[in-house]
Coordinates of C-alpha atoms in Angstrom, one line a residue:
X188 CA 101.8 93.8 102.0
X189 CA 99.9 91.6 103.2
X190 CA 96.6 90.9 101.0
X191 CA 94.7 87.6 99.8
X192 CA 94.8 88.6 96.5
X193 CA 98.1 86.4 95.4
X194 CA 101.4 88.8 94.5
X195 CA 101.6 89.3 90.8
X196 CA 98.2 90.6 91.4
X197 CA 99.7 93.4 94.4
X198 CA 102.4 94.0 91.9
X199 CA 100.3 95.0 88.9
X200 CA 97.8 97.3 91.2
X201 CA 100.7 98.8 92.1
X202 CA 102.6 99.4 89.0
X203 CA 106.6 100.7 90.3
X204 CA 104.8 101.4 93.7
X205 CA 106.0 97.9 94.4
X206 CA 109.5 98.1 94.5
X207 CA 109.5 100.2 97.5
X208 CA 107.3 96.9 99.3
X209 CA 110.0 95.3 101.1
X210 CA 107.5 92.3 102.2
X211 CA 104.8 90.7 100.4
X212 CA 102.6 88.5 102.2
X213 CA 100.6 87.6 99.8
X214 CA 97.4 84.9 99.4
X215 CA 96.2 84.7 103.1
X216 CA 93.2 83.0 103.9
X217 CA 90.1 85.1 103.9
X218 CA 90.1 84.2 108.4
X219 CA 94.0 84.2 108.7
X220 CA 95.4 87.8 108.3
X221 CA 95.9 88.0 112.3
X222 CA 98.5 85.9 111.8
X223 CA 100.0 86.7 109.2
X224 CA 100.2 89.9 111.0
X225 CA 101.9 88.5 113.0
X226 CA 104.1 87.1 111.2
X227 CA 105.6 89.7 109.4
X228 CA 105.5 92.0 112.5
X229 CA 108.0 89.6 113.9
X230 CA 110.0 88.8 110.4
X231 CA 110.1 93.4 110.3
X232 CA 111.3 93.3 113.7
X233 CA 108.4 96.0 114.9
X234 CA 106.4 96.3 117.7
X235 CA 102.1 96.3 116.9
X236 CA 102.1 99.8 118.4
X237 CA 104.4 100.9 114.9
X238 CA 102.2 99.1 113.1
X239 CA 99.2 100.8 111.0
X240 CA 96.9 98.0 108.9
X241 CA 95.2 99.5 106.5
X242 CA 92.3 97.8 104.6
X243 CA 89.4 97.6 102.7
X244 CA 87.2 95.2 104.9
X245 CA 85.6 94.3 108.5
X246 CA 88.1 91.5 108.9
X247 CA 91.3 93.9 108.0
X248 CA 90.3 96.2 110.9
X249 CA 89.6 93.5 113.6
X250 CA 92.7 91.4 111.8
X251 CA 94.5 94.7 112.9
X252 CA 92.6 94.9 116.4
X253 CA 93.1 91.3 117.2
X254 CA 96.9 92.2 116.9
X255 CA 97.2 95.7 119.0
X256 CA 98.1 97.4 115.6
X257 CA 97.3 100.9 114.3
X258 CA 94.1 100.4 111.4
X259 CA 92.9 101.8 108.4
X260 CA 90.3 102.0 106.5
X261 CA 89.8 102.7 102.6
X262 CA 86.9 104.3 101.3
X263 CA 87.4 103.4 98.0
X264 CA 87.6 99.3 97.9
X265 CA 85.7 96.4 99.1
X266 CA 83.1 97.7 102.1
X267 CA 80.9 100.4 102.8
X268 CA 82.2 103.8 104.6
X269 CA 79.2 102.8 107.0
X270 CA 79.9 99.0 107.3
X271 CA 84.1 100.0 108.0
X272 CA 83.4 102.3 110.4
X273 CA 80.9 100.0 112.4
X274 CA 84.1 98.0 112.5
X275 CA 85.9 100.9 114.2
X276 CA 88.7 102.2 112.5
X277 CA 91.6 104.0 114.1
X278 CA 91.8 106.5 111.0
X279 CA 89.4 106.2 107.2
X280 CA 91.7 107.1 104.0
X281 CA 89.6 108.4 101.0
X282 CA 92.1 108.2 98.9
X283 CA 95.8 107.1 98.1
X284 CA 96.8 110.5 98.3
X285 CA 95.8 110.9 101.3
X286 CA 97.5 107.5 103.1
X287 CA 101.0 109.2 101.8
X288 CA 100.4 112.8 103.7
X289 CA 100.7 110.5 106.4
X290 CA 103.8 108.6 105.9
X291 CA 105.3 111.9 104.3
X292 CA 104.2 113.8 107.6
X293 CA 105.3 110.7 109.8
X294 CA 108.5 110.3 108.1
X295 CA 108.9 114.3 108.6
X296 CA 110.1 113.6 104.1
X297 CA 108.8 115.9 101.7
X298 CA 106.7 114.6 98.4
X299 CA 108.7 112.2 96.2

């Protein structure tokens, strides 16, 4: 998880699901996400083409695009759907279930 929010807040929101996250890079400056995305991808040894960054603001989409990663926008967060569309995400998610469905289909596993 790369977030401008504090790790404690991210963990609180995620609840028990936070245990599934292998790396938290929190407290990122509002305009430092591209650099942090690069650092996290390098640390996890994943290429940008293997990465999907999901955010709720235009700058999240722009940061993902700047590093060559895929980008998704959630429609329940900070920015409006219209503002996010202008940023040009690769996909949009109307619910957390949409993200879970994508992950399950990509991994070939059933519901957990």
